[in-house]
Coordinates of C-alpha atoms in Angstrom, one line a residue:
Chain A
M10 CA 7.7 25.5 -17.6
I11 CA 10.1 22.6 -17.4
E12 CA 13.8 23.4 -17.4
L13 CA 16.8 21.1 -17.4
R14 CA 19.8 22.9 -15.9
D15 CA 23.2 21.4 -16.7
I16 CA 22.0 17.9 -16.1
T17 CA 24.1 14.7 -16.3
L18 CA 22.4 11.4 -16.6
S19 CA 23.9 7.9 -16.6
F20 CA 22.7 4.4 -17.1
G21 CA 25.0 2.1 -15.0
S22 CA 28.5 3.3 -15.8
R23 CA 27.6 4.7 -19.2
T24 CA 27.0 8.5 -19.4
L25 CA 23.9 9.2 -21.6
V26 CA 23.8 12.9 -21.3
A27 CA 26.4 15.3 -19.9
N28 CA 25.8 18.9 -18.8
A29 CA 22.7 19.3 -20.9
S30 CA 20.3 22.2 -20.7
A31 CA 16.9 22.8 -22.2
R32 CA 13.7 24.7 -21.6
F33 CA 10.3 23.3 -22.5
E34 CA 7.4 25.8 -22.6
C35 CA 3.7 25.5 -22.3
G36 CA 1.8 25.5 -25.6
E37 CA 4.7 23.7 -27.4
M38 CA 5.2 20.1 -28.4
T39 CA 8.7 18.6 -28.2
A40 CA 9.7 15.3 -29.8
L41 CA 12.5 13.5 -28.1
L42 CA 14.6 11.6 -30.7
G43 CA 17.6 9.3 -30.4
R44 CA 18.9 5.9 -31.4
N45 CA 17.9 2.7 -29.5
G46 CA 19.5 2.7 -26.1
A47 CA 20.4 6.4 -26.4
G48 CA 18.5 7.1 -23.1
K49 CA 15.3 8.7 -24.3
S50 CA 13.2 6.8 -21.7
T51 CA 15.8 7.4 -19.0
L52 CA 15.7 11.1 -19.7
L53 CA 11.9 11.3 -19.6
R54 CA 11.8 9.3 -16.4
A55 CA 14.4 11.6 -14.9
I56 CA 12.2 14.6 -15.8
A57 CA 9.2 12.8 -14.2
S58 CA 11.3 12.2 -11.0
L59 CA 11.2 8.4 -11.6
G60 CA 14.9 8.2 -11.8
D61 CA 18.0 10.0 -10.3
L62 CA 20.2 12.6 -11.9
Q63 CA 24.0 12.4 -11.6
G64 CA 24.2 16.2 -11.8
G65 CA 22.3 19.3 -12.3
V66 CA 18.6 20.1 -11.5
I67 CA 15.3 19.9 -13.2
T68 CA 12.8 22.6 -12.3
I69 CA 9.1 23.1 -12.9
N70 CA 8.1 26.8 -12.8
G71 CA 11.4 27.5 -11.2
V72 CA 11.1 24.9 -8.4
S73 CA 13.4 21.9 -8.3
T74 CA 11.4 18.6 -8.8
K75 CA 13.3 17.2 -5.8
E76 CA 11.7 19.8 -3.5
L77 CA 8.2 19.0 -4.6
R78 CA 6.1 16.5 -2.7
S79 CA 4.9 13.6 -4.9
A80 CA 1.3 14.8 -4.9
E81 CA 2.4 18.4 -5.9
L82 CA 4.5 17.0 -8.7
A83 CA 1.5 14.9 -9.9
R84 CA -0.5 18.1 -10.2
M85 CA 2.2 19.6 -12.4
M86 CA 3.2 16.7 -14.6
A87 CA 1.5 13.6 -16.0
F88 CA 3.4 10.7 -17.5
V89 CA 2.2 8.1 -20.0
N90 CA 4.5 5.1 -20.4
T91 CA 4.6 2.2 -22.8
E92 CA 3.3 -0.4 -20.4
R93 CA 0.0 -2.0 -21.6
V94 CA -2.2 -1.9 -18.6
Q95 CA -4.0 -5.2 -18.0
V96 CA -6.6 -4.9 -15.3
E97 CA -9.5 -7.2 -14.9
A98 CA -13.0 -5.7 -14.7
M99 CA -11.9 -2.1 -15.0
T100 CA -13.8 0.2 -17.4
A101 CA -12.1 2.9 -19.4
Y102 CA -14.1 5.4 -17.3
D103 CA -12.7 4.0 -14.1
L104 CA -9.2 4.0 -15.4
V105 CA -9.4 7.6 -16.4
A106 CA -11.0 8.4 -13.0
V107 CA -7.9 7.0 -11.3
G108 CA -6.1 10.0 -12.9
R109 CA -8.0 12.2 -10.6
S110 CA -6.0 10.8 -7.6
P111 CA -3.8 13.8 -7.0
H112 CA -6.9 16.0 -6.6
T113 CA -9.1 13.7 -4.5
D114 CA -9.0 13.1 -0.7
W115 CA -7.6 10.0 1.1
S116 CA -10.6 7.9 0.2
G117 CA -10.4 8.7 -3.5
R118 CA -14.0 9.7 -3.7
L119 CA -15.0 11.6 -6.9
R120 CA -17.0 14.7 -6.6
S121 CA -19.2 16.0 -9.4
H122 CA -16.4 18.3 -10.6
D123 CA -14.1 15.2 -10.8
H124 CA -16.7 13.4 -12.9
E125 CA -16.9 16.4 -15.3
V126 CA -13.1 16.4 -15.7
V127 CA -13.1 12.7 -16.4
E128 CA -15.8 13.1 -19.1
R129 CA -14.0 16.0 -20.6
S130 CA -10.7 14.2 -20.7
L131 CA -12.4 11.2 -22.4
Q132 CA -13.8 13.7 -25.0
V133 CA -10.5 15.5 -25.6
A134 CA -8.7 12.2 -26.1
G135 CA -11.6 11.1 -28.5
V136 CA -12.6 8.1 -26.5
E137 CA -15.9 9.1 -24.9
H138 CA -17.6 6.2 -26.7
L139 CA -15.3 3.7 -25.0
A140 CA -16.1 4.9 -21.4
E141 CA -18.1 1.8 -20.4
R142 CA -15.9 -0.7 -22.2
Y143 CA -13.6 -2.9 -20.1
V144 CA -9.9 -2.1 -20.5
E145 CA -9.1 -5.7 -21.4
T146 CA -11.3 -5.5 -24.5
L147 CA -9.6 -2.4 -25.9
S148 CA -7.2 -2.5 -28.9
D149 CA -3.7 -1.1 -28.4
G150 CA -4.6 2.2 -30.1
E151 CA -7.7 2.6 -28.0
C152 CA -5.9 1.7 -24.8
Q153 CA -3.1 4.3 -25.6
R154 CA -5.7 7.0 -26.0
V155 CA -7.5 6.0 -22.8
M156 CA -4.1 6.3 -21.0
I157 CA -3.7 9.8 -22.4
A158 CA -7.2 10.6 -21.2
R159 CA -6.1 9.4 -17.8
A160 CA -3.1 11.8 -18.0
L161 CA -5.5 14.6 -19.0
A162 CA -7.7 13.9 -16.0
Q163 CA -4.7 14.8 -13.9
E164 CA -5.1 18.4 -15.1
T165 CA -1.4 19.1 -15.3
P166 CA 0.3 21.8 -17.4
A167 CA 2.8 19.3 -18.6
I168 CA 2.4 15.8 -20.1
L169 CA 5.3 13.4 -20.8
L170 CA 4.8 10.4 -23.0
D171 CA 7.3 7.6 -23.6
E172 CA 7.0 6.2 -27.1
P173 CA 3.2 6.7 -27.3
T174 CA 3.2 5.6 -31.0
S175 CA 4.7 2.1 -30.5
Y176 CA 2.4 -0.8 -31.1
L177 CA 0.2 1.5 -33.3
D178 CA -0.5 1.2 -37.0
M179 CA 0.3 4.0 -39.4
P180 CA -3.0 6.0 -39.3
N181 CA -3.2 5.6 -35.6
R182 CA 0.3 7.0 -35.1
Y183 CA -0.6 10.1 -37.1
E184 CA -3.9 10.4 -35.3
L185 CA -2.3 10.1 -31.9
C186 CA 0.4 12.7 -32.7
T187 CA -2.2 15.1 -34.1
L188 CA -4.0 14.7 -30.7
L189 CA -0.8 15.5 -28.9
S190 CA -0.2 18.6 -31.0
R191 CA -3.8 19.7 -30.3
L192 CA -3.1 19.3 -26.6
A193 CA -0.1 21.6 -26.9
H194 CA -1.6 24.2 -29.3
D195 CA -5.3 24.2 -28.2
E196 CA -5.1 23.2 -24.6
G197 CA -1.8 25.1 -24.0
K198 CA 0.0 22.1 -22.4
C199 CA 3.7 21.5 -22.4
V200 CA 4.0 18.1 -24.3
I201 CA 7.2 16.1 -24.5
F202 CA 7.1 12.7 -26.2
S203 CA 9.9 10.3 -27.2
T204 CA 9.5 8.5 -30.5
H205 CA 11.2 6.7 -33.4
E206 CA 8.9 8.2 -36.0
L207 CA 11.2 10.8 -37.5
D208 CA 8.7 11.8 -40.2
I209 CA 5.9 12.5 -37.7
A210 CA 8.2 14.3 -35.3
L211 CA 9.7 16.5 -37.9
T212 CA 6.2 17.3 -39.3
L213 CA 4.3 18.0 -36.2
A214 CA 6.6 18.9 -33.3
D215 CA 7.6 22.5 -32.6
N216 CA 10.9 21.5 -31.1
I217 CA 13.2 18.6 -31.3
A218 CA 15.4 17.2 -28.5
L219 CA 18.0 14.9 -29.9
V220 CA 20.0 12.6 -27.7
D221 CA 23.4 12.0 -29.2
N222 CA 25.4 10.6 -26.3
P223 CA 26.6 12.5 -24.4
Q224 CA 25.1 15.5 -26.1
L225 CA 21.5 16.7 -26.0
Y226 CA 20.7 18.9 -28.9
Y227 CA 17.5 21.0 -28.4
M228 CA 16.2 23.4 -31.0
P229 CA 13.2 24.4 -33.0
T230 CA 12.3 21.8 -35.6
D231 CA 13.4 23.9 -38.7
E232 CA 16.8 24.6 -37.1
M233 CA 17.2 20.9 -36.3
I234 CA 16.5 19.9 -39.8
A235 CA 19.0 22.5 -41.1
S236 CA 21.6 21.5 -38.6
G237 CA 22.3 18.1 -40.2
N238 CA 22.4 16.4 -36.8
I239 CA 19.5 14.1 -37.7
E240 CA 21.0 12.8 -40.9
R241 CA 24.3 12.2 -39.2
L242 CA 22.8 10.3 -36.2
F243 CA 20.4 8.1 -38.1
D244 CA 22.8 7.2 -40.9
S245 CA 23.5 3.5 -41.3
R246 CA 25.3 1.2 -43.7
H247 CA 22.3 0.6 -46.0
V248 CA 19.8 3.5 -45.3
A249 CA 20.0 7.2 -44.8
F250 CA 17.4 9.7 -43.7
D251 CA 16.8 12.9 -45.5
A252 CA 15.4 15.4 -43.0
A253 CA 14.3 18.0 -45.6
T254 CA 12.0 15.6 -47.4
R255 CA 11.4 13.5 -44.2
S256 CA 12.0 10.3 -46.2
I257 CA 14.2 7.2 -46.1
R258 CA 16.7 6.5 -48.8
F259 CA 18.3 3.2 -49.5
K260 CA 22.0 3.4 -50.4
R261 CA 23.1 1.5 -53.5
Chain L
M13 CA -23.6 -0.9 -18.4
N14 CA -23.4 2.7 -17.3
Q15 CA -22.6 4.2 -13.9
S16 CA -26.1 4.2 -12.5
Q17 CA -26.8 0.6 -13.7
R18 CA -23.6 -0.5 -12.0
H19 CA -24.6 1.3 -8.9
I20 CA -27.9 -0.7 -8.9
L21 CA -26.0 -3.9 -9.5
H22 CA -23.7 -3.2 -6.6
T23 CA -26.5 -2.4 -4.2
T24 CA -28.4 -5.5 -5.2
L25 CA -25.4 -7.7 -4.7
F26 CA -24.6 -6.3 -1.3
V27 CA -28.1 -6.9 -0.2
L28 CA -28.2 -10.4 -1.5
L29 CA -24.8 -11.2 0.0
G30 CA -26.0 -9.6 3.2
V31 CA -29.0 -11.9 3.3
A32 CA -26.9 -15.0 2.6
F33 CA -24.5 -13.9 5.3
V34 CA -27.2 -13.5 8.0
G35 CA -29.0 -16.7 6.8
L36 CA -25.8 -18.8 6.9
A37 CA -24.8 -17.4 10.2
I38 CA -28.1 -18.4 11.8
A39 CA -28.0 -21.8 10.1
D40 CA -24.5 -22.3 11.5
M41 CA -25.8 -21.4 15.0
L42 CA -28.7 -23.9 14.7
I43 CA -26.9 -26.9 13.2
G44 CA -24.4 -28.8 15.3
P45 CA -24.1 -32.0 17.2
Q46 CA -26.9 -30.8 19.5
P47 CA -30.0 -29.1 18.1
I48 CA -30.9 -25.7 19.6
P49 CA -34.4 -24.1 19.2
V50 CA -34.5 -21.0 16.9
G51 CA -36.0 -19.0 19.7
E52 CA -33.0 -19.6 22.0
I53 CA -30.6 -18.4 19.3
V54 CA -32.5 -15.2 18.7
S55 CA -32.8 -14.4 22.3
S56 CA -29.1 -15.3 22.9
L57 CA -28.2 -12.2 20.9
W58 CA -29.3 -10.0 23.8
G59 CA -28.0 -12.3 26.4
D60 CA -31.3 -13.9 27.4
V61 CA -30.9 -17.6 27.2
S62 CA -31.7 -20.7 29.3
D63 CA -28.8 -22.3 31.2
E64 CA -29.4 -25.5 29.3
Y65 CA -28.1 -23.9 26.1
A66 CA -25.9 -21.1 27.4
T67 CA -22.6 -23.0 27.3
I68 CA -23.2 -24.5 23.9
I69 CA -24.2 -21.2 22.4
Y70 CA -21.6 -18.9 24.0
K71 CA -18.7 -21.2 24.3
L72 CA -19.0 -23.3 21.1
R73 CA -21.4 -22.1 18.5
M74 CA -21.0 -18.3 18.7
P75 CA -17.1 -18.4 18.7
K76 CA -17.2 -20.7 15.8
V77 CA -19.5 -18.5 13.7
I78 CA -17.5 -15.4 14.6
V79 CA -14.3 -17.1 13.7
A80 CA -15.7 -18.3 10.4
I81 CA -16.9 -14.7 9.5
V82 CA -13.7 -13.0 10.6
A83 CA -11.4 -15.6 9.0
G84 CA -13.3 -15.5 5.8
M85 CA -13.1 -11.8 5.6
A86 CA -9.5 -11.7 6.5
L87 CA -8.3 -14.4 4.0
S88 CA -10.3 -12.9 1.2
A89 CA -9.1 -9.4 1.9
S90 CA -5.5 -10.5 2.1
G91 CA -5.8 -12.3 -1.2
L92 CA -7.2 -9.2 -2.9
L93 CA -4.3 -7.1 -1.4
M94 CA -1.8 -9.6 -2.8
Q95 CA -3.4 -9.8 -6.2
T96 CA -3.4 -6.0 -6.6
L97 CA 0.1 -5.5 -5.1
F98 CA 1.7 -8.2 -7.3
R99 CA -0.7 -7.4 -10.2
N100 CA -1.3 -11.1 -10.6
P101 CA -4.7 -12.9 -10.5
L102 CA -3.1 -16.0 -9.0
A103 CA -1.5 -14.4 -6.1
G104 CA -2.8 -15.2 -2.6
P105 CA -1.5 -15.9 0.9
Y106 CA -1.4 -19.6 0.3
V107 CA 0.2 -19.6 -3.1
L108 CA 2.9 -17.1 -2.2
G109 CA 4.0 -19.2 0.8
I110 CA 2.8 -16.8 3.4
N111 CA 0.7 -19.5 5.1
S112 CA 3.8 -21.7 5.1
G113 CA 5.7 -18.9 6.8
A114 CA 3.1 -18.7 9.5
S115 CA 3.2 -22.5 9.8
F116 CA 6.9 -22.4 10.3
G117 CA 6.5 -19.9 13.0
V118 CA 3.8 -22.0 14.7
A119 CA 5.9 -25.1 14.3
L120 CA 8.9 -23.5 15.9
F121 CA 6.7 -22.4 18.7
T122 CA 4.7 -25.6 19.4
L123 CA 7.4 -28.1 18.6
A124 CA 10.5 -26.4 19.8
M125 CA 9.0 -25.0 22.9
P126 CA 6.6 -27.7 24.1
M127 CA 6.8 -26.6 27.7
L128 CA 4.8 -23.5 26.7
A129 CA 2.6 -25.3 24.2
T130 CA 1.2 -27.8 26.7
E131 CA -0.1 -24.9 28.9
A132 CA -3.0 -23.1 27.3
S133 CA -2.5 -19.6 28.6
W134 CA -2.5 -16.1 27.3
L135 CA 1.3 -16.4 27.0
F136 CA 0.8 -19.3 24.7
D137 CA -1.7 -17.4 22.6
I138 CA 0.5 -14.3 22.2
G139 CA 3.5 -16.5 21.4
L140 CA 1.6 -18.4 18.8
T141 CA 0.2 -15.4 17.1
G142 CA 3.5 -13.5 17.3
M143 CA 5.5 -16.4 15.8
A144 CA 2.9 -16.7 13.0
W145 CA 3.2 -13.0 12.3
I146 CA 7.0 -13.2 12.2
G147 CA 6.9 -16.2 10.0
S148 CA 4.4 -14.7 7.5
A149 CA 6.0 -11.3 7.5
A150 CA 9.4 -12.8 6.8
I151 CA 8.1 -14.7 3.8
L152 CA 6.2 -11.7 2.5
L153 CA 9.3 -9.6 2.8
L154 CA 11.3 -12.1 1.0
V155 CA 8.8 -12.4 -1.8
M156 CA 8.6 -8.6 -2.1
V157 CA 12.4 -8.3 -2.3
L158 CA 12.5 -10.9 -4.9
S159 CA 9.6 -9.3 -6.8
R160 CA 11.6 -6.0 -7.0
R161 CA 14.5 -7.8 -8.7
I162 CA 12.5 -10.2 -10.8
K163 CA 9.8 -8.5 -12.9
N164 CA 8.4 -11.7 -14.3
I165 CA 5.5 -12.5 -12.0
G166 CA 5.3 -16.2 -13.1
V167 CA 8.8 -16.6 -11.7
I168 CA 7.7 -15.0 -8.4
L169 CA 4.8 -17.4 -8.1
I170 CA 7.0 -20.4 -8.7
L171 CA 9.6 -19.0 -6.2
G172 CA 6.7 -18.5 -3.7
M173 CA 5.8 -22.2 -4.1
M174 CA 9.4 -23.3 -3.8
L175 CA 9.8 -21.3 -0.6
G176 CA 6.6 -22.9 0.7
S177 CA 7.9 -26.4 -0.1
A178 CA 11.3 -25.6 1.4
I179 CA 9.6 -24.3 4.6
S180 CA 7.4 -27.4 4.7
S181 CA 10.4 -29.6 4.7
L182 CA 11.9 -27.5 7.6
V183 CA 8.7 -28.0 9.4
G184 CA 9.0 -31.7 8.7
I185 CA 12.4 -31.8 10.4
L186 CA 10.9 -30.0 13.4
Q187 CA 8.1 -32.5 13.5
Y188 CA 10.6 -35.4 13.5
M189 CA 12.4 -33.8 16.4
G190 CA 9.3 -32.9 18.4
T191 CA 7.8 -34.8 21.3
D192 CA 4.7 -37.0 20.6
E193 CA 2.5 -34.6 22.4
S194 CA 3.6 -31.4 20.7
L195 CA 3.6 -33.3 17.4
K196 CA 0.0 -34.2 17.8
A197 CA -0.9 -30.6 18.7
F198 CA 0.9 -29.4 15.6
V199 CA -0.7 -31.9 13.2
V200 CA -4.1 -31.1 14.5
W201 CA -3.3 -27.4 13.9
T202 CA -2.2 -28.1 10.3
M203 CA -5.5 -29.6 9.4
G204 CA -7.1 -26.2 9.9
S205 CA -10.1 -25.7 12.1
I206 CA -12.4 -22.9 13.0
S207 CA -13.8 -24.5 16.0
N208 CA -10.7 -24.7 18.2
V209 CA -10.6 -21.0 19.0
T210 CA -11.8 -20.3 22.5
T211 CA -13.9 -17.3 23.7
D212 CA -10.8 -15.9 25.4
Q213 CA -8.7 -16.1 22.3
L214 CA -11.4 -14.2 20.4
Y215 CA -10.3 -11.1 22.4
I216 CA -7.0 -11.2 20.6
F217 CA -8.2 -12.6 17.3
V218 CA -11.0 -10.2 16.5
P219 CA -9.4 -6.9 17.3
V220 CA -6.2 -7.8 15.5
V221 CA -8.0 -9.0 12.3
A222 CA -10.3 -6.0 12.5
T223 CA -7.2 -3.7 12.4
G224 CA -6.0 -5.5 9.3
L225 CA -9.4 -5.2 7.7
L226 CA -9.6 -1.5 8.5
L227 CA -6.2 -0.9 6.9
A228 CA -7.3 -2.9 3.8
L229 CA -10.4 -0.7 3.5
V230 CA -8.5 2.5 4.0
A231 CA -5.9 1.5 1.4
A232 CA -8.6 1.5 -1.4
K233 CA -7.3 4.6 -3.2
P234 CA -3.6 3.5 -3.2
L235 CA -4.7 0.0 -4.4
N236 CA -6.7 1.6 -7.3
M237 CA -3.6 3.5 -8.3
L238 CA -1.4 0.4 -8.0
L239 CA -3.6 -1.4 -10.5
L240 CA -2.0 0.8 -13.2
G241 CA 1.5 -0.3 -12.1
E242 CA 4.0 1.2 -9.8
H243 CA 5.4 3.8 -12.2
N244 CA 2.0 5.1 -13.1
A245 CA 1.0 5.2 -9.5
R246 CA 4.1 7.2 -8.6
T247 CA 3.5 9.8 -11.3
M248 CA -0.1 10.2 -10.1
G249 CA 1.4 11.2 -6.7
L250 CA 1.3 7.9 -4.8
R251 CA 3.9 7.4 -2.1
V252 CA 4.6 3.9 -3.2
G253 CA 6.9 2.9 -0.3
L254 CA 4.3 4.0 2.3
S255 CA 1.4 2.3 0.5
R256 CA 3.4 -0.9 0.2
T257 CA 4.1 -0.8 3.9
I258 CA 0.5 -0.4 4.8
I259 CA -0.6 -3.2 2.5
F260 CA 2.2 -5.3 3.9
I261 CA 1.2 -4.8 7.5
S262 CA -2.4 -5.4 6.7
T263 CA -1.6 -8.7 4.9
T264 CA 0.5 -9.9 7.8
L265 CA -2.1 -9.1 10.4
L266 CA -4.8 -10.8 8.3
A267 CA -3.2 -13.9 6.9
G268 CA -0.7 -14.4 9.8
T269 CA -3.4 -14.1 12.5
V270 CA -5.9 -16.4 10.8
T271 CA -3.2 -19.0 10.1
A272 CA -2.1 -18.8 13.7
Y273 CA -5.5 -19.6 15.1
C274 CA -7.2 -21.7 12.4
G275 CA -4.3 -23.4 10.8
P276 CA -3.5 -23.0 7.1
I277 CA -6.7 -22.5 5.3
G278 CA -6.3 -22.5 1.5
F279 CA -8.0 -21.1 -1.6
I280 CA -10.4 -18.7 0.1
G281 CA -7.9 -15.9 -0.3
L282 CA -7.2 -16.8 -3.9
A283 CA -10.7 -17.5 -5.1
M284 CA -13.0 -15.1 -3.3
P285 CA -11.6 -11.9 -4.7
H286 CA -12.2 -13.3 -8.2
L287 CA -15.8 -14.1 -7.3
A288 CA -16.1 -10.5 -6.0
R289 CA -14.7 -9.1 -9.3
M290 CA -16.8 -11.4 -11.5
T291 CA -20.1 -10.6 -9.7
F292 CA -19.6 -6.9 -9.0
R293 CA -17.8 -6.4 -12.3
T294 CA -15.6 -3.6 -11.0
S295 CA -11.9 -3.1 -10.1
D296 CA -12.6 -0.2 -7.8
H297 CA -11.3 -1.3 -4.4
R298 CA -13.8 1.0 -2.6
V299 CA -16.4 -1.5 -3.7
L300 CA -14.3 -4.6 -4.4
M301 CA -12.7 -4.7 -0.9
P302 CA -15.9 -4.9 1.1
A303 CA -17.4 -7.2 -1.6
A304 CA -14.4 -9.6 -1.3
M305 CA -14.7 -9.5 2.5
L306 CA -18.4 -10.4 2.3
W307 CA -17.8 -13.2 -0.2
G308 CA -15.1 -14.5 2.1
A309 CA -17.3 -14.5 5.1
V310 CA -20.2 -16.2 3.2
A311 CA -17.8 -18.9 1.8
M312 CA -16.4 -19.7 5.3
L313 CA -19.8 -19.8 6.8
L314 CA -20.9 -22.2 4.0
C315 CA -17.9 -24.4 4.6
A316 CA -18.6 -24.4 8.3
L317 CA -22.2 -25.4 7.7
V318 CA -21.3 -28.2 5.2
S319 CA -18.7 -29.4 7.7
D320 CA -21.3 -29.5 10.5
I321 CA -23.9 -31.3 8.3
I322 CA -21.4 -33.9 7.2
A323 CA -20.3 -34.3 10.9
R324 CA -23.8 -35.3 11.8
Y325 CA -23.7 -38.4 9.6
S326 CA -20.0 -39.2 9.4
V327 CA -16.8 -37.6 10.7
M328 CA -15.6 -34.0 11.3
L329 CA -13.8 -32.9 8.1
P330 CA -10.9 -30.5 8.4
V331 CA -12.1 -27.1 7.0
N332 CA -9.1 -27.0 4.6
T333 CA -10.5 -29.8 2.5
L334 CA -13.8 -28.0 2.1
T335 CA -12.3 -24.6 1.2
A336 CA -10.2 -26.4 -1.4
L337 CA -13.3 -28.1 -2.9
L338 CA -15.0 -24.8 -3.0
G339 CA -12.1 -22.7 -4.2
I340 CA -10.3 -24.8 -6.7
P341 CA -13.1 -24.9 -9.3
I342 CA -13.3 -21.1 -9.2
I343 CA -9.5 -20.8 -9.7
I344 CA -9.5 -23.3 -12.6
F345 CA -12.3 -21.3 -14.2
V346 CA -10.2 -18.1 -13.8
V347 CA -7.1 -19.7 -15.3
L348 CA -9.0 -21.2 -18.3
R349 CA -10.8 -17.9 -18.9
N350 CA -7.5 -16.0 -18.9
R351 CA -6.1 -18.5 -21.3
N352 CA -8.9 -18.1 -23.7
R353 CA -8.4 -14.4 -23.7
Q354 CA -4.8 -14.4 -24.8

């Protein structure tokens, strides 16, 4: 589905990732891990064509993202960012309906098929009861789910999410990630999300992509746990992470 | 409220606003320094009118009503465009300094080129409009460049106001240097008036503004996408650069042209889109844009009517003072409501 071929990515003069390759398939969920400032968001944005690469190519179904028109790309890949959308007088239904944009004509008019997709997207994301609520009245968790419904309405084989669990409380984080795993395993989507929740990522994700500047390690979750990369990267002076038990240990 | 209930609400509101629009337009035709029988107004619509009233109706009343409608629509539409583009409820042509930019263009033209200004001709009209466009486009461009660098929208608004003030002082210098005659022409212009536009000028004014309005209506889908922010819009397939350019051109045509002909008219552009959102309770620009236009036209017709009624008993008030009296309470309400929400 999505393939990174030998990509190099920088932020200013700092190289985040050099000559990295990875292949993300449909029906699989990948968690993108890394320390603060490692470049998780930058990498996700580069995959979504929101940022430039310093080298290499990113392809979707074998076609370079640079060669796709923006509307074509929007029918292949949806992106959910961390921004909390604040729009006056917009219902959750209307917000999700904007996700149909890559499929509607110049006027943005919704046909009956579009309405069906919007309703189904709301259902899959578990927010059909919020359809008539105004976005400004939603909680962070509800809003995040509505934004995911919006991405679903785009009907893309791939969905990228930048830290979808931030601002959410513990049960909501697990619920949200369970939803993402359902999207990958039941709906057959290629799901890539960045996160700081190591325990969730190691429990639910099929693959782990780990940004360890300038390396990008990409392997199935079990292999990643066995590799010791996670312990090494997330080790600090006072705490250590044990990947096998997915728990934090305080050093004495 | 579900989809069908909202649909009923929208239809009802459009009908009510339509009735208010027609009623106010007729009232504006009737009321003026000289009374005109209702029958004459009605028959004037198909060109059948007695000579006694022909001049008043066609040269004075009708241009004024048309200007009020067109200017109201244009200012409100440009305000909605700005509010969505900058994702800020307090954005508007006046606040962002776009009116000041147009003023500067007009000041340069009337004060620095008085030989042209004294002669009311088509050359004067085109020069005036052109300079107002250039002035407003320059400020809009500047604010947009700044807004790319500075993400904090509060800062942008403050910078817009600063720019407006800086330009006002430049205009002040021009005024100081101008001749008495050109100065008077300029000061009269700054007061804002919808009754100074002649029938001949309407032939430029109306088509240009209509083009801007059409662009604003056509941009409904991009505007809906931009509500979710530029990044989201881009990943949903929007060509952000192209959309910004269309919105930019539309705003310049709307706010620039109206300012050129009517002087700086404040607060309609800021307040009327809010009234449209509050009444229609939607963010969908396919409904909101025509709603804002209709509200803008109704507001300007109302201001024109009030101004005429006051003029009967006292003096002719500049339209700017009335639009401020009408618009500022709405804006204060919006600001207080947003405060309570946080």
